Amino acid sequence: MVKHQPLQVYERQLCLSCITGIYGCRWKRYQRSHDDTTKWELLWSLILLLTFFLLFVWSYFWWEADNDYNEFNWFLYNRSGEWTDGTVPILATTAAGFTYVSFLMVLALCHVALGQQLNLHWLHKIGVTAALLTTIIGIVSVNQTWGQEWDVVPISLQATGPFLHIGALAAATALSWIVAGQVARAEKTIFQVVVVLLYLSMLLGLYFLPIYITSPCIMDPSSLKPRPEVFGHQGDPMLAPENTLLSFQRALQMNVTGLEADVTISMDGVPFLMRDLTLRRTTDVEKVFPDRERDKASQFNWTDLQQLNAGQWFLKYDPFWTVNKMSLREKNLTAKQSVCSLEQLLRLASFHNSTVVFRLRRPPPEHPCYTTWINDTLQVVQQSGVPQSLVMWTPDDERAQVKSFAPGFIQTSLVKRTPKDLQSSGISRLLLRYNQVNTNDITDYSRNNISLTLYTVNEPWLYSVLWCSGVASVSSEAPHILKKVPYPIWLLRPNEYCLMWVSADLISFAVVIGIFILQNYHTIRYRMSGMRSYNPEQIMLSAAVRTSSRDINVMKEKLIFSVQPQ
């Protein structure tokens, strides 16, 4: 007769079962192990860690690139010919991937803290591999096609660096509980020394990292320069269709100092406002002139252009997710917008005493105004009656002729040059993308009386950083947002930041020392208590420490068989 008896009766460990079950599908007690993690699983742990850090950088990049989402969508439109919000799928997949990998990282740390063997389930391995490959492909693609946007990372660190440092310090301090537990339970001195040295190196690096953190917002508030003036880039294109009269009127309602536009010249010599090379995206040219929808905008005459609607596309595509906030009257006004001429813009600016800066696109060689484009534009400026002091002239072609015709124009360059070179050319203003200059450049231009305008600045954090850097003005697609920024988002005196830095380091150091002492105390007390403190599972694992994992699982699972005499 065979009698079956359970080896032991175990207590329920629901939390541990969930941790090991979700991570490695080890829901039952006999499936778990306190053995050292295999080299293969250690490799997967490193892959998981690498994926986590890559996804963190990728997520941070897209979080800070929100200032240029419209630029990214416009870039995609120029490549594909179709307008879509390409940031939505990228942000959704990035958020999902980062959440998933972060959750696995937390479960892995829980395994280490509880002394459980790491054994990532094969489905999770597929998921981590997919996340890693997708992130690498995304990084490579952005680097090849939109490489200039990576500059947003060091610029954004000037706004987030001090706070990211505090967050990293808090995470490293919390990690000390796991590190101290591993060191206290380890039996090999070499392992203890290596782990402690690695952890202390990381901790010391974080303690002294603020030495290399620089931000223009760490300054004496008394040195803060006046609030940068705001130019409406294509008006206020988040509230109304870009480069339309309604858009510029919306911008003027936000108290902008100036208006910025893109200018193309029609076949009959009329300068009009258009950013794209074609009319497909911002007009209904496919309905009015279906045979010419892919023709360049400069190949239409002004009579044809006046027949086009330049507002309905905005209501249809809702490029900035703002249409649902518009009233019925605003939607009706938007739907009736037409292509705006340069003369209309200049008259509006003159009425409001607002500065105007426009980028003039030269027509192609076969265009009838190819050689007269400068003169045609100058005549329109003169006819509009706008004061010369309100016009920022940007084309470098025939600049000497322009100076003699209109000496009151504000000569402006779109190319980064040295202050000495600009002064020798009689140029007093510079219009550049925000990533083309650093704090030293801004100071140098200001010292030489070169007024600097940076574009496109839509986010308060970027506006605050440039304000603290001493920028005179910015060009923005969101003047209604910047209007709500009367002061930099944060401003710290150097001694205040130093106090915050030292206090955080001291608190972290005290907590880490306390955790190490506490962990060692519990470990010593645990070992001195003898076998009475061991639970049945630990007794079995101690006895089988040199047996294979498969044998241990069998030992956990099998029953004691005893044969009774008949």
Coordinates of C-alpha atoms in Angstrom, one line a residue:
M1 CA 0.0 0.0 0.0
V2 CA 1.3 3.4 -1.0
K3 CA 0.6 6.4 1.2
H4 CA 0.9 9.9 -0.1
Q5 CA 1.9 12.7 2.3
P6 CA 2.6 16.4 1.5
L7 CA 6.1 17.4 2.1
Q8 CA 5.0 20.6 4.0
V9 CA 2.0 22.9 4.3
Y10 CA 2.9 26.3 3.0
E11 CA 1.5 29.7 3.8
R12 CA -0.2 31.7 1.0
Q13 CA 2.1 34.2 -0.6
L14 CA -0.2 36.1 -3.0
C15 CA 2.1 39.1 -3.6
L16 CA 5.1 36.9 -4.4
S17 CA 3.0 34.7 -6.7
C18 CA 1.8 37.7 -8.7
I19 CA 5.3 39.0 -9.1
T20 CA 6.8 35.7 -10.2
G21 CA 3.7 34.8 -12.2
I22 CA 3.5 38.0 -14.2
Y23 CA 7.2 38.1 -14.8
G24 CA 8.0 34.5 -15.6
C25 CA 4.7 32.7 -15.5
R26 CA 5.8 31.0 -12.2
W27 CA 2.5 31.1 -10.4
K28 CA 3.0 28.0 -8.1
R29 CA 5.5 27.7 -5.3
Y30 CA 7.3 24.7 -6.6
Q31 CA 8.0 26.6 -9.9
R32 CA 10.0 29.3 -8.0
S33 CA 13.7 29.1 -7.1
H34 CA 16.2 30.9 -4.9
D35 CA 19.1 29.6 -7.1
D36 CA 21.4 32.1 -8.7
T37 CA 20.1 33.5 -12.0
T38 CA 21.5 31.7 -15.1
K39 CA 23.9 33.5 -17.4
W40 CA 21.2 33.4 -20.2
E41 CA 18.7 35.1 -17.9
L42 CA 21.3 37.6 -16.8
L43 CA 21.8 38.5 -20.5
W44 CA 18.1 39.1 -20.9
S45 CA 18.1 41.2 -17.8
L46 CA 20.8 43.4 -19.4
I47 CA 18.7 43.6 -22.6
L48 CA 15.7 44.7 -20.5
L49 CA 17.8 47.3 -18.8
L50 CA 19.2 48.6 -22.1
T51 CA 15.7 48.7 -23.6
F52 CA 14.5 50.7 -20.6
F53 CA 17.2 53.3 -20.9
L54 CA 16.7 53.7 -24.7
L55 CA 13.0 54.0 -24.3
F56 CA 13.5 56.6 -21.5
V57 CA 15.7 58.7 -23.9
W58 CA 13.2 58.2 -26.7
S59 CA 10.3 59.2 -24.6
Y60 CA 12.1 62.2 -23.2
F61 CA 13.0 63.3 -26.7
W62 CA 9.4 63.3 -27.9
W63 CA 8.2 64.8 -24.7
E64 CA 10.4 67.8 -25.2
A65 CA 10.0 67.9 -29.0
D66 CA 6.3 69.0 -28.5
N67 CA 7.5 72.5 -29.4
D68 CA 8.1 71.3 -33.0
Y69 CA 5.2 68.8 -33.6
N70 CA 3.8 71.0 -36.3
E71 CA 7.2 71.2 -38.0
F72 CA 7.4 67.4 -37.9
N73 CA 4.0 67.0 -39.5
W74 CA 4.8 69.5 -42.2
F75 CA 8.0 67.6 -42.8
L76 CA 6.1 64.4 -43.3
Y77 CA 3.7 66.2 -45.6
N78 CA 6.5 67.3 -47.8
R79 CA 7.7 63.8 -48.1
S80 CA 4.4 62.0 -48.5
G81 CA 2.1 64.6 -50.0
E82 CA -0.6 63.8 -47.5
W83 CA -1.4 65.7 -44.3
T84 CA -1.5 63.6 -41.2
D85 CA -0.7 64.0 -37.5
G86 CA 2.3 61.7 -37.5
T87 CA 3.0 62.4 -33.8
V88 CA -0.1 60.5 -32.6
P89 CA 1.0 57.0 -33.4
I90 CA 4.6 57.7 -32.3
L91 CA 3.5 59.1 -28.9
A92 CA 1.0 56.2 -28.4
T93 CA 3.4 53.4 -29.2
T94 CA 6.2 55.1 -27.2
A95 CA 4.0 55.5 -24.1
A96 CA 2.8 51.9 -24.4
G97 CA 6.3 50.6 -24.8
F98 CA 7.8 52.6 -22.0
T99 CA 5.0 51.7 -19.6
Y100 CA 5.4 48.0 -20.5
V101 CA 9.2 47.9 -20.1
S102 CA 9.1 50.0 -16.9
F103 CA 6.6 47.5 -15.4
L104 CA 8.9 44.6 -16.3
M105 CA 11.9 46.5 -14.7
V106 CA 9.9 47.0 -11.5
L107 CA 9.1 43.2 -11.4
A108 CA 12.7 42.3 -12.0
L109 CA 13.8 44.6 -9.2
C110 CA 11.2 42.9 -6.9
H111 CA 12.7 39.5 -7.9
V112 CA 16.1 40.7 -6.8
A113 CA 14.9 42.2 -3.6
L114 CA 13.0 39.0 -2.7
G115 CA 15.9 36.7 -3.6
Q116 CA 14.0 35.1 -6.4
Q117 CA 15.6 33.7 -9.5
L118 CA 15.1 35.8 -12.6
N119 CA 13.3 33.9 -15.4
L120 CA 11.7 36.2 -18.0
H121 CA 8.9 34.5 -19.8
W122 CA 9.4 33.9 -23.5
L123 CA 6.4 36.1 -24.4
H124 CA 8.0 39.0 -22.5
K125 CA 11.2 38.3 -24.3
I126 CA 9.5 38.8 -27.6
G127 CA 7.8 42.0 -26.3
V128 CA 11.1 43.4 -25.1
T129 CA 12.9 42.5 -28.3
A130 CA 10.1 44.2 -30.3
A131 CA 10.3 47.3 -28.1
L132 CA 14.1 47.4 -28.4
L133 CA 14.2 47.0 -32.2
T134 CA 11.4 49.5 -32.7
T135 CA 13.1 52.1 -30.6
I136 CA 16.4 51.6 -32.4
I137 CA 14.7 52.0 -35.8
G138 CA 13.0 55.1 -34.6
I139 CA 16.2 56.7 -33.3
V140 CA 18.0 55.9 -36.5
S141 CA 15.2 57.3 -38.7
V142 CA 15.0 60.5 -36.7
N143 CA 18.7 60.9 -36.9
Q144 CA 18.7 60.6 -40.7
T145 CA 15.6 62.6 -41.5
W146 CA 15.1 65.1 -38.7
G147 CA 18.6 65.2 -37.1
Q148 CA 18.5 68.8 -36.1
E149 CA 15.7 68.1 -33.6
W150 CA 18.2 66.2 -31.4
D151 CA 19.4 69.6 -30.4
V152 CA 16.2 70.0 -28.3
V153 CA 17.6 67.5 -25.8
P154 CA 20.6 69.6 -24.5
I155 CA 18.5 72.7 -24.7
S156 CA 15.7 71.2 -22.7
L157 CA 18.1 69.9 -20.1
Q158 CA 18.8 73.6 -19.2
A159 CA 15.1 73.7 -18.1
T160 CA 14.8 70.1 -16.6
G161 CA 18.4 69.2 -15.6
P162 CA 18.2 70.3 -11.9
F163 CA 14.9 68.4 -11.5
L164 CA 16.0 65.3 -13.4
H165 CA 19.0 65.2 -11.1
I166 CA 16.8 65.2 -8.0
G167 CA 14.7 62.4 -9.5
A168 CA 17.7 60.3 -10.4
L169 CA 19.1 60.8 -6.9
A170 CA 15.8 59.7 -5.4
A171 CA 15.8 56.6 -7.6
A172 CA 19.4 55.7 -6.7
T173 CA 18.7 56.2 -3.0
A174 CA 15.7 53.9 -3.2
L175 CA 17.8 51.3 -5.0
S176 CA 20.1 51.2 -2.0
W177 CA 17.5 48.9 -0.2
I178 CA 18.0 46.2 -2.9
V179 CA 21.8 46.7 -3.1
A180 CA 22.2 46.6 0.7
G181 CA 20.0 43.4 0.9
Q182 CA 22.1 41.7 -1.8
V183 CA 25.4 42.7 -0.1
A184 CA 24.1 41.5 3.3
R185 CA 22.9 38.2 2.1
A186 CA 25.9 37.5 -0.2
E187 CA 28.4 34.8 1.0
K188 CA 31.3 35.8 -1.3
T189 CA 33.4 38.8 -0.2
I190 CA 34.4 39.6 -3.8
F191 CA 30.8 39.9 -4.8
Q192 CA 30.1 42.2 -1.9
V193 CA 33.0 44.5 -2.7
V194 CA 32.2 44.7 -6.4
V195 CA 28.5 45.5 -5.8
V196 CA 29.3 48.2 -3.2
L197 CA 32.0 49.8 -5.4
L198 CA 29.7 49.9 -8.4
Y199 CA 26.9 51.4 -6.4
L200 CA 29.0 54.0 -4.6
S201 CA 30.6 55.0 -7.9
M202 CA 27.1 55.7 -9.3
L203 CA 26.0 57.5 -6.2
L204 CA 29.1 59.7 -6.1
G205 CA 28.6 60.5 -9.8
L206 CA 25.1 61.7 -9.0
Y207 CA 26.3 63.6 -6.0
F208 CA 28.7 65.7 -8.0
L209 CA 26.7 65.8 -11.3
P210 CA 25.4 69.4 -10.6
I211 CA 28.9 70.7 -11.2
Y212 CA 28.3 70.0 -14.9
I213 CA 24.6 71.2 -14.9
T214 CA 24.3 74.6 -16.4
S215 CA 21.2 76.6 -16.9
P216 CA 20.6 80.3 -17.7
C217 CA 17.7 80.2 -15.2
I218 CA 20.2 79.8 -12.4
M219 CA 20.9 83.5 -12.0
D220 CA 20.2 86.5 -9.9
P221 CA 16.7 87.7 -10.6
S222 CA 18.0 91.3 -10.7
S223 CA 20.0 90.4 -13.9
L224 CA 16.9 89.1 -15.7
K225 CA 16.4 91.1 -19.0
P226 CA 13.0 92.4 -20.1
R227 CA 10.4 89.9 -21.4
P228 CA 11.2 88.9 -25.0
E229 CA 8.9 90.3 -27.6
V230 CA 6.7 87.8 -29.5
F231 CA 6.2 87.7 -33.2
G232 CA 3.2 85.8 -34.6
H233 CA 4.7 83.2 -36.9
Q234 CA 2.1 82.9 -39.7
G235 CA -0.2 84.8 -37.3
D236 CA -1.6 82.5 -34.7
P237 CA -2.0 79.3 -36.7
M238 CA -3.2 77.3 -33.7
L239 CA -6.4 79.4 -33.6
A240 CA -6.9 80.2 -37.3
P241 CA -5.6 79.0 -40.7
E242 CA -2.0 80.0 -41.2
N243 CA -1.1 83.0 -43.3
T244 CA -4.7 84.3 -43.4
L245 CA -5.9 87.7 -42.3
L246 CA -7.9 86.0 -39.5
S247 CA -4.7 84.3 -38.2
F248 CA -2.9 87.6 -38.0
Q249 CA -5.8 89.3 -36.4
R250 CA -5.9 86.6 -33.7
A251 CA -2.1 87.1 -33.2
L252 CA -2.6 90.9 -32.8
Q253 CA -5.3 90.2 -30.2
M254 CA -2.6 88.4 -28.2
N255 CA -0.5 91.6 -28.1
V256 CA 2.3 90.4 -30.4
T257 CA 5.0 92.9 -31.3
G258 CA 5.3 91.7 -34.9
L259 CA 4.0 89.4 -37.6
E260 CA 6.0 86.9 -39.6
A261 CA 4.9 85.4 -43.0
D262 CA 6.1 83.4 -46.0
V263 CA 5.8 85.2 -49.3
T264 CA 5.5 83.8 -52.9
I265 CA 5.1 85.8 -56.1
S266 CA 2.2 85.0 -58.5
M267 CA 2.5 84.8 -62.3
D268 CA 1.3 88.4 -62.6
G269 CA 3.7 89.7 -60.0
V270 CA 1.5 89.9 -56.9
P271 CA 3.3 88.8 -53.7
F272 CA 1.0 86.6 -51.6
L273 CA 1.3 84.6 -48.4
M274 CA 2.0 80.8 -48.8
R275 CA 4.3 78.5 -46.9
D276 CA 4.1 75.4 -49.1
L277 CA 5.4 75.1 -52.7
T278 CA 2.0 74.0 -53.8
L279 CA -1.6 75.0 -52.8
R280 CA -2.9 71.4 -52.0
R281 CA -2.6 71.5 -48.2
T282 CA -4.0 74.9 -47.3
T283 CA -6.6 75.6 -50.1
D284 CA -9.3 73.8 -52.1
V285 CA -7.3 73.9 -55.3
E286 CA -8.2 70.3 -56.1
K287 CA -11.9 71.4 -56.4
V288 CA -11.5 74.7 -58.2
F289 CA -8.6 73.7 -60.4
P290 CA -8.5 69.9 -60.4
D291 CA -6.1 69.7 -63.3
R292 CA -3.6 72.0 -61.6
E293 CA -3.6 70.8 -58.0
R294 CA 0.0 69.8 -58.1
D295 CA 1.3 72.9 -59.8
K296 CA 3.5 75.2 -57.8
A297 CA 1.8 78.1 -56.1
S298 CA 3.9 80.6 -58.1
Q299 CA 2.3 79.3 -61.3
F300 CA -1.1 80.8 -60.5
N301 CA -2.1 84.4 -61.2
W302 CA -3.7 86.5 -58.5
T303 CA -7.2 86.3 -60.1
D304 CA -7.0 82.5 -59.8
L305 CA -5.7 82.6 -56.2
Q306 CA -8.7 84.8 -55.1
Q307 CA -11.1 82.0 -56.1
L308 CA -9.6 79.6 -53.6
N309 CA -10.7 79.0 -50.1
A310 CA -7.9 79.0 -47.5
G311 CA -9.9 78.1 -44.3
Q312 CA -11.9 74.9 -44.8
W313 CA -8.8 72.7 -44.7
F314 CA -8.2 73.9 -41.1
L315 CA -11.7 72.8 -40.0
K316 CA -11.3 69.5 -41.8
Y317 CA -7.8 68.4 -40.5
D318 CA -7.8 70.3 -37.2
P319 CA -3.9 70.4 -37.2
F320 CA -3.6 71.7 -33.6
W321 CA -6.7 70.0 -32.0
T322 CA -8.3 73.4 -31.4
V323 CA -11.4 73.3 -33.7
N324 CA -13.6 71.8 -31.0
K325 CA -13.0 74.8 -28.8
M326 CA -14.1 77.3 -31.5
S327 CA -17.5 78.9 -31.4
L328 CA -19.9 78.6 -34.3
R329 CA -19.1 82.2 -35.3
E330 CA -15.4 81.5 -35.3
K331 CA -15.9 78.4 -37.4
N332 CA -17.9 80.4 -40.0
L333 CA -15.2 83.1 -40.1
T334 CA -12.6 80.4 -40.6
A335 CA -14.5 78.7 -43.4
K336 CA -14.6 82.0 -45.4
Q337 CA -10.9 82.7 -45.4
S338 CA -9.1 83.3 -48.6
V339 CA -5.5 83.6 -49.8
C340 CA -3.9 86.7 -48.3
S341 CA -1.7 89.1 -50.3
L342 CA 1.4 90.8 -48.9
E343 CA -0.2 94.2 -49.3
Q344 CA -3.2 93.1 -47.1
L345 CA -0.8 92.0 -44.4
L346 CA 1.2 95.2 -44.6
R347 CA -1.9 97.4 -44.3
L348 CA -3.0 95.4 -41.3
A349 CA 0.4 95.8 -39.6
S350 CA 0.5 99.5 -40.4
F351 CA -2.9 100.0 -38.8
H352 CA -1.8 98.3 -35.6
N353 CA 1.8 99.7 -35.7
S354 CA 3.2 96.2 -35.8
T355 CA 6.5 95.1 -37.2
V356 CA 6.4 92.7 -40.2
V357 CA 9.1 90.2 -41.2
F358 CA 8.6 88.0 -44.3
R359 CA 10.6 85.4 -46.0
L360 CA 10.5 86.1 -49.7
R361 CA 10.8 83.0 -52.0
R362 CA 12.4 83.6 -55.3
P363 CA 10.3 82.3 -58.3
P364 CA 11.7 79.6 -60.5
P365 CA 13.8 80.6 -63.6
E366 CA 10.9 80.1 -66.0
H367 CA 8.8 82.5 -64.0
P368 CA 8.1 85.9 -65.6
C369 CA 9.1 87.7 -62.3
Y370 CA 12.4 85.7 -61.9
T371 CA 14.5 88.8 -62.4
T372 CA 12.1 91.5 -61.1
W373 CA 11.0 89.8 -57.9
I374 CA 12.8 92.2 -55.6
N375 CA 11.4 95.3 -57.4
D376 CA 7.9 93.8 -57.5
T377 CA 8.0 93.3 -53.8
L378 CA 9.4 96.8 -53.0
Q379 CA 6.6 98.4 -55.1
V380 CA 4.0 96.5 -53.1
V381 CA 5.6 97.6 -49.8
Q382 CA 5.6 101.2 -51.0
Q383 CA 1.9 101.0 -52.2
S384 CA 0.8 99.7 -48.8
G385 CA 1.8 102.8 -47.0
V386 CA 3.5 100.9 -44.2
P387 CA 6.3 102.9 -42.5
Q388 CA 9.7 101.6 -43.5
S389 CA 10.7 101.3 -39.8
L390 CA 8.1 98.5 -39.4
V391 CA 9.6 96.3 -42.2
M392 CA 12.2 93.7 -41.5
W393 CA 13.9 93.0 -44.9
T394 CA 15.4 89.5 -45.1
P395 CA 16.5 88.7 -48.7
D396 CA 20.2 89.0 -49.3
D397 CA 19.8 89.5 -53.1
E398 CA 20.3 93.1 -54.2
R399 CA 20.4 94.3 -50.6
A400 CA 22.4 97.4 -51.5
Q401 CA 19.7 98.4 -54.0
V402 CA 17.0 97.8 -51.3
K403 CA 19.0 100.0 -48.9
S404 CA 19.1 102.9 -51.4
F405 CA 15.4 102.5 -52.2
A406 CA 14.2 102.1 -48.6
P407 CA 16.9 103.2 -46.1
G408 CA 14.5 102.9 -43.3
F409 CA 14.0 99.1 -43.6
I410 CA 15.3 97.0 -40.7
Q411 CA 18.0 94.9 -42.5
T412 CA 17.7 91.3 -41.2
S413 CA 19.7 88.2 -42.0
L414 CA 18.4 84.6 -42.0
V415 CA 22.0 83.2 -41.9
K416 CA 24.1 82.9 -38.8
R417 CA 27.1 85.2 -39.2
T418 CA 29.6 86.9 -36.8
P419 CA 28.6 90.3 -35.3
K420 CA 31.5 91.9 -37.1
D421 CA 30.3 90.6 -40.5
L422 CA 26.7 91.6 -39.8
Q423 CA 27.8 95.1 -38.9
S424 CA 30.0 95.5 -42.0
S425 CA 26.9 94.6 -44.1
G426 CA 24.7 97.1 -42.3
I427 CA 22.5 94.3 -40.8
S428 CA 21.1 95.0 -37.4
R429 CA 18.8 92.0 -36.8
L430 CA 19.2 88.2 -37.0
L431 CA 16.4 85.7 -37.5
L432 CA 17.4 82.1 -36.7
R433 CA 16.0 78.8 -35.5
Y434 CA 16.3 78.5 -31.7
N435 CA 18.9 75.6 -31.9
Q436 CA 21.4 77.6 -34.0
V437 CA 22.7 79.7 -31.1
N438 CA 23.8 79.1 -27.5
T439 CA 24.0 81.4 -24.5
N440 CA 27.4 82.7 -25.4
D441 CA 26.2 83.6 -28.9
I442 CA 23.2 85.4 -27.5
T443 CA 25.5 87.4 -25.2
D444 CA 27.9 88.2 -28.0
Y445 CA 25.1 89.5 -30.3
S446 CA 23.6 91.5 -27.6
R447 CA 26.9 93.1 -26.7
N448 CA 27.4 94.2 -30.4
N449 CA 23.8 95.6 -30.6
I450 CA 22.6 92.8 -32.9
S451 CA 18.9 92.1 -32.1
L452 CA 18.2 88.4 -32.2
T453 CA 14.9 86.8 -33.0
L454 CA 14.6 83.0 -32.6
Y455 CA 11.9 80.8 -34.1
T456 CA 9.7 78.7 -33.6
V457 CA 9.1 79.0 -29.9
N458 CA 5.8 77.6 -28.8
E459 CA 6.3 76.0 -25.3
P460 CA 6.6 78.0 -22.1
W461 CA 9.7 76.1 -20.9
L462 CA 11.6 77.0 -24.1
Y463 CA 10.4 80.6 -23.9
S464 CA 11.6 80.8 -20.3
V465 CA 15.1 79.4 -21.1
L466 CA 15.5 81.9 -23.9
W467 CA 14.2 84.7 -21.7
C468 CA 16.8 83.9 -19.1
S469 CA 19.5 83.7 -21.8
G470 CA 18.7 87.3 -22.8
V471 CA 17.0 86.8 -26.2
A472 CA 15.3 90.0 -27.4
S473 CA 12.4 88.4 -29.3
V474 CA 10.9 85.1 -30.4
S475 CA 8.7 84.0 -33.3
S476 CA 5.9 81.7 -32.2
E477 CA 3.0 79.7 -33.6
A478 CA 1.3 80.0 -30.2
P479 CA 1.3 83.6 -29.0
H480 CA -1.9 82.9 -27.1
I481 CA 0.1 80.4 -25.0
L482 CA 3.2 82.7 -24.5
K483 CA 0.9 85.5 -23.5
K484 CA 0.2 83.5 -20.3
V485 CA 3.9 83.5 -19.3
P486 CA 4.6 86.8 -17.5
Y487 CA 7.7 85.4 -15.8
P488 CA 10.1 82.5 -16.4
I489 CA 8.7 79.2 -15.2
W490 CA 11.5 78.8 -12.6
L491 CA 14.3 81.0 -11.6
L492 CA 16.9 80.1 -8.9
R493 CA 19.7 82.2 -7.4
P494 CA 23.0 80.3 -7.5
N495 CA 23.2 80.0 -3.7
E496 CA 19.6 78.7 -3.6
Y497 CA 20.5 76.0 -6.2
C498 CA 23.7 75.1 -4.3
L499 CA 21.7 74.7 -1.0
M500 CA 19.2 72.5 -2.8
W501 CA 22.0 70.4 -4.3
V502 CA 23.9 69.9 -1.0
S503 CA 20.7 69.2 1.0
A504 CA 19.6 66.6 -1.5
D505 CA 23.0 64.9 -1.4
L506 CA 23.2 64.9 2.4
I507 CA 19.7 63.5 2.8
S508 CA 20.4 60.8 0.2
F509 CA 23.7 59.9 1.9
A510 CA 22.0 59.6 5.4
V511 CA 19.2 57.5 4.0
V512 CA 21.7 55.2 2.2
I513 CA 23.8 54.7 5.3
G514 CA 20.7 54.0 7.4
I515 CA 19.4 51.4 5.0
F516 CA 22.8 49.6 4.9
I517 CA 22.9 49.5 8.7
L518 CA 19.3 48.3 8.9
Q519 CA 19.8 45.6 6.3
N520 CA 23.0 44.3 8.0
Y521 CA 21.3 44.3 11.4
H522 CA 18.3 42.3 10.1
T523 CA 20.7 39.8 8.3
I524 CA 22.8 39.3 11.4
R525 CA 19.8 38.8 13.6
Y526 CA 18.3 36.4 11.0
R527 CA 21.4 34.3 10.8
M528 CA 21.8 34.1 14.6
S529 CA 18.3 33.0 15.1
G530 CA 19.2 29.6 13.5
M531 CA 17.0 27.2 11.8
R532 CA 13.9 28.2 13.7
S533 CA 13.6 31.3 11.5
Y534 CA 13.8 29.3 8.3
N535 CA 10.6 28.5 6.5
P536 CA 10.2 25.0 5.0
E537 CA 11.0 26.2 1.5
Q538 CA 14.3 27.7 2.6
I539 CA 15.3 24.5 4.4
M540 CA 14.8 22.5 1.3
L541 CA 16.6 25.0 -0.9
S542 CA 19.6 25.1 1.5
A543 CA 19.8 21.3 1.4
A544 CA 19.7 21.3 -2.3
V545 CA 21.9 24.3 -3.0
R546 CA 24.2 22.3 -5.3
T547 CA 21.5 20.3 -7.2
S548 CA 20.2 21.4 -10.5
S549 CA 17.1 23.6 -10.8
R550 CA 15.2 20.7 -12.4
D551 CA 15.9 18.4 -9.4
I552 CA 14.9 21.1 -7.0
N553 CA 11.6 21.5 -8.8
V554 CA 11.1 17.8 -8.6
M555 CA 11.8 17.9 -4.9
K556 CA 9.3 20.6 -4.4
E557 CA 6.7 18.8 -6.3
K558 CA 7.0 15.2 -5.2
L559 CA 5.3 13.6 -2.3
I560 CA 6.8 11.3 0.3
F561 CA 6.0 7.7 -0.5
S562 CA 6.0 5.1 2.2
V563 CA 5.2 1.5 1.7
Q564 CA 3.1 -0.1 4.5
P565 CA 3.3 -3.9 5.1
Q566 CA 0.1 -5.8 4.1

